[in-house]
Amino acid sequence: MDAFLASKRQFLDWLRHTAADTETFFPQPLGEASFQFARVRPDSPLRLEDWDSGTPREAFRASANPVPPGKLLSPPGETLFRFRRDPDGRLEFFPVLDDAPRIIAGIRPCDLHAIHLLDGIQSAGVPDPHYLSRRGHTTLIAHDCLQPCDEHCFCDAVGALRQRQGADLFLTPMEDGLLVEVLSEKGAALVEGAGFSPCGDREARLAWAEGQRARPFGRPLPASPEAIAGILAGSGASPVWREHSERCFSCGTCNLVCPTCYCFDVSDDIDLAAPAEGRRCRTWDGCMLPDFAQVAGGHDFRPGTAARQHHRVARKFQYLPRQMATGSHCVGCGRCGHQCTVDIDIYDIVKDLVERAGP
Amino acid sequence: MSASPLVPFPARLEASEPLSERERLFRLALPAPMSHRPGQFVMVSFPGVGEAPISIACAPRDDARLELTIRRVGSVTQALHALEPGRDLGLRGPYGNGIDTALLAGQDLVLVAGGLGLAPMRSLIQALLARREAFGRLILLAGFRTPAEALFRTEYPDWTAAGMEVHALVNRTEHQPWEGQEGLVTEPIPHLGLDPGRTLAVLVGPPVMYKFVVLELAACGLSSEHIFVDLERRMKCGIGKCGHCQIEDLYCCRQGPVFRLSDLETRREALA
């Protein structure tokens, strides 16, 4: 596949130009301190300035993007189907699949890794056509990180830093701009006519970038993800769960900002102007919310914050890796720890478990 | 079939009859026969209100009819209870593993149902009685709180006549007429004369029932490989995606809801 060189200005102009035809998302300022993946408009403030230092800060910072880009593939409140009931009581159902083309740019390796894991989950067993339709019509532009985005990052410790699979275009910051690698047919079609310069020394440039990469990269963990899965399997009685959940008040923020959380609830909306018609919507749900495992009638199959915390951590490091035969489903983005209002950090929990498990 | 497994198809309510104060039996006409196993469930929609997982209460049949027992316990089931015959509800499924009756062939079977658990158990009972000669002793222990809550009471004589030992129990008769026994569903177990070498047990009931029934069965020599339990969980999809029914690394909707007890012993969440 091809590789190109582009200046940052050239890339952003091209992205704006592309956004005129295809709905395009890129990290943009949200208030003073935060960023969000928002739709690119002709006057959108797109910034890449800190790439001068080889460090994709600002717009590309993970913690500054509380909501991960993969959530665009399962938007809150998405319509699954519409229904209509006629006066005789006959029902009709009309499936809704989103096939609008979209581009998401500014995706870091941890978030790309998360989307790759979600692709696996949504394709496995009974595939979810709502996710897969939207995903199939979405082009992903990801980029490498040569420096950890903030002090919460531990993506390298969980094997997410080197993710490339799933991206259609992959950018690497260079001294003189961006290396643009084409990783798929979709990516090739997108950059055709972009006017980027062909790159003849891709390998040398990748080697240069590798030399710039911080070492160690982000926070280290004292055990591999595989070893952590093993430790978790025997951790049911550990006091760690209680200690790290005493101050949790079950707000679900950790689920909300997690790039690999995908649990959902459904609800029906009725058209008030035509009460015989409506739609079923899917909304995000989170296993840390108190009623997540509660059945009609009131019995809660996972009562208490400690049990729910255990479930959340085990799902990332033990259950899903085992079910899907993958590595860790925690991608080390650091969002949950950063955004938690009472400073509960999945990194601290895992580190504590490993250290108490002994050698 | 729809383009999405999350989209129901219309099924017509032919009749609904009360079984108790809270439960009704729904007889549905489907657009096509549903091939299911005992122990499987369907997702039932009342569009505009929502969707709920409901166990199938009849044996697999080839006439495009389905029977469900629905307890009025939340907004969806309340709306379904008010649905008039002749009108449609939404259905999708069947979901879950159910129980493979071929695994039960030649064995003595103890079926223990508590309360609404008799609804999914009825699916198994009908399937077993349809091939009565393929199995050894068939013993049903059905427990309820009061006679007014006893489900499918009029069918016990038919089941007995078809070759099943039926023990129906209530915790207390409350001065209502009751042709069965008074006591807990565990009480007859020591007196059944079970042969642990050729006996399998299937349990469907509230979580609290399992612990005590398993203790009694273990005292008769049954090991956990020979006990199946049918678990209930919150479910929003039925296809292993919504995350609600997860029991540690298992999805109740996919690997369950019928589990071998031996597969659950290391999973602390399963029978909590």
CSV table of C-alpha atoms in Angstrom, one decimal, chain A residues 80-81 83 85-91 93 95 97 121-130 236 262-266 268 270 280 282 285 291-297 299 301-302 307 310-311 315 319-320 322-323, chain B residues 2-10 12 45-51 73-74 83 86-92 207 232-234 236-237 239-244 246-251 254-255 267-270 272:
chain,number,residue,atom,x,y,z
A,80,LEU,CA,-33.1,0.0,16.0
A,81,PHE,CA,-36.5,-0.2,14.3
A,83,PHE,CA,-43.1,0.1,14.4
A,85,ARG,CA,-49.9,-0.8,14.9
A,86,ASP,CA,-53.0,-0.6,12.8
A,87,PRO,CA,-56.5,-0.2,14.2
A,88,ASP,CA,-57.1,-4.0,14.1
A,89,GLY,CA,-54.0,-4.5,16.2
A,90,ARG,CA,-51.7,-5.8,13.4
A,91,LEU,CA,-48.1,-4.8,14.0
A,93,PHE,CA,-41.7,-3.6,12.2
A,95,PRO,CA,-35.6,-2.2,10.7
A,97,LEU,CA,-29.7,0.4,9.6
A,121,ILE,CA,-17.4,-8.6,19.5
A,122,GLN,CA,-20.1,-7.2,17.2
A,123,SER,CA,-19.2,-9.8,14.5
A,124,ALA,CA,-19.0,-12.8,16.8
A,125,GLY,CA,-21.9,-15.2,17.6
A,126,VAL,CA,-25.0,-13.4,16.5
A,127,PRO,CA,-23.6,-10.4,14.6
A,128,ASP,CA,-25.0,-6.9,15.3
A,129,PRO,CA,-26.0,-5.5,11.9
A,130,HIS,CA,-26.7,-2.0,13.4
A,236,GLY,CA,-13.1,-13.2,44.3
A,262,TYR,CA,-20.6,-1.3,24.8
A,263,CYS,CA,-23.4,-2.6,27.1
A,264,PHE,CA,-26.8,-1.2,26.2
A,265,ASP,CA,-30.4,-0.8,27.3
A,266,VAL,CA,-33.4,-0.4,25.0
A,268,ASP,CA,-39.4,2.6,23.2
A,270,ILE,CA,-44.0,6.7,21.0
A,280,ARG,CA,-37.2,1.3,19.7
A,282,ARG,CA,-30.7,1.7,22.1
A,285,ASP,CA,-25.9,1.3,29.8
A,291,ASP,CA,-29.9,-1.4,38.6
A,292,PHE,CA,-27.8,-3.0,35.8
A,293,ALA,CA,-28.2,-6.6,37.0
A,294,GLN,CA,-31.6,-6.1,38.6
A,295,VAL,CA,-34.6,-8.1,37.3
A,296,ALA,CA,-38.2,-7.2,37.2
A,297,GLY,CA,-39.5,-7.9,40.7
A,299,HIS,CA,-33.8,-9.1,42.8
A,301,PHE,CA,-27.9,-10.4,40.9
A,302,ARG,CA,-24.8,-8.3,41.5
A,307,ALA,CA,-19.1,-6.8,43.2
A,310,HIS,CA,-14.9,-6.7,40.3
A,311,HIS,CA,-17.1,-7.4,37.3
A,315,ARG,CA,-14.6,-8.1,32.1
A,319,TYR,CA,-13.9,-12.5,30.8
A,320,LEU,CA,-13.8,-10.8,27.3
A,322,ARG,CA,-11.1,-15.4,27.4
A,323,GLN,CA,-14.3,-15.4,25.3
B,2,SER,CA,-35.6,-9.4,9.5
B,3,ALA,CA,-32.3,-7.8,8.7
B,4,SER,CA,-31.6,-7.5,12.4
B,5,PRO,CA,-31.9,-10.0,15.2
B,6,LEU,CA,-33.1,-7.2,17.4
B,7,VAL,CA,-36.2,-6.6,15.4
B,8,PRO,CA,-39.3,-8.7,16.4
B,9,PHE,CA,-41.9,-10.3,14.2
B,10,PRO,CA,-45.6,-10.0,14.8
B,12,ARG,CA,-51.1,-12.8,17.2
B,45,SER,CA,-42.4,-6.9,22.9
B,46,PHE,CA,-45.3,-4.6,23.6
B,47,PRO,CA,-44.1,-1.9,21.2
B,48,GLY,CA,-44.3,1.5,22.8
B,49,VAL,CA,-43.7,0.0,26.3
B,50,GLY,CA,-40.8,-2.3,25.8
B,51,GLU,CA,-39.5,-5.9,25.7
B,73,VAL,CA,-44.3,-7.8,37.4
B,74,GLY,CA,-43.2,-4.8,35.4
B,83,LEU,CA,-53.6,-7.0,25.4
B,86,GLY,CA,-56.8,-11.0,18.2
B,87,ARG,CA,-54.1,-8.3,18.5
B,88,ASP,CA,-50.4,-8.7,17.8
B,89,LEU,CA,-47.5,-8.6,20.1
B,90,GLY,CA,-43.8,-8.7,19.0
B,91,LEU,CA,-41.7,-11.8,19.3
B,92,ARG,CA,-38.1,-12.8,18.6
B,207,PRO,CA,-32.5,-18.4,43.4
B,232,GLU,CA,-32.9,-16.0,35.5
B,233,ARG,CA,-31.1,-12.8,34.6
B,234,ARG,CA,-31.9,-9.3,33.3
B,236,LYS,CA,-32.1,-6.8,26.9
B,237,CYS,CA,-31.0,-8.5,23.7
B,239,ILE,CA,-27.9,-12.5,21.6
B,240,GLY,CA,-25.0,-12.0,24.0
B,241,LYS,CA,-24.4,-8.3,23.3
B,242,CYS,CA,-26.2,-6.1,25.9
B,243,GLY,CA,-24.1,-7.3,28.8
B,244,HIS,CA,-26.9,-7.5,31.4
B,246,GLN,CA,-23.4,-11.9,32.2
B,247,ILE,CA,-22.5,-14.4,34.9
B,248,GLU,CA,-18.8,-13.7,35.1
B,249,ASP,CA,-17.5,-15.1,31.8
B,250,LEU,CA,-20.8,-16.7,30.7
B,251,TYR,CA,-23.8,-15.1,29.1
B,254,ARG,CA,-26.2,-17.8,25.1
B,255,GLN,CA,-24.4,-20.4,27.2
B,267,ARG,CA,-18.5,-19.0,39.5
B,268,ARG,CA,-19.4,-17.1,42.7
B,269,GLU,CA,-22.1,-14.9,40.9
B,270,ALA,CA,-24.1,-17.8,39.5
B,272,ALA,CA,-25.7,-15.8,44.6
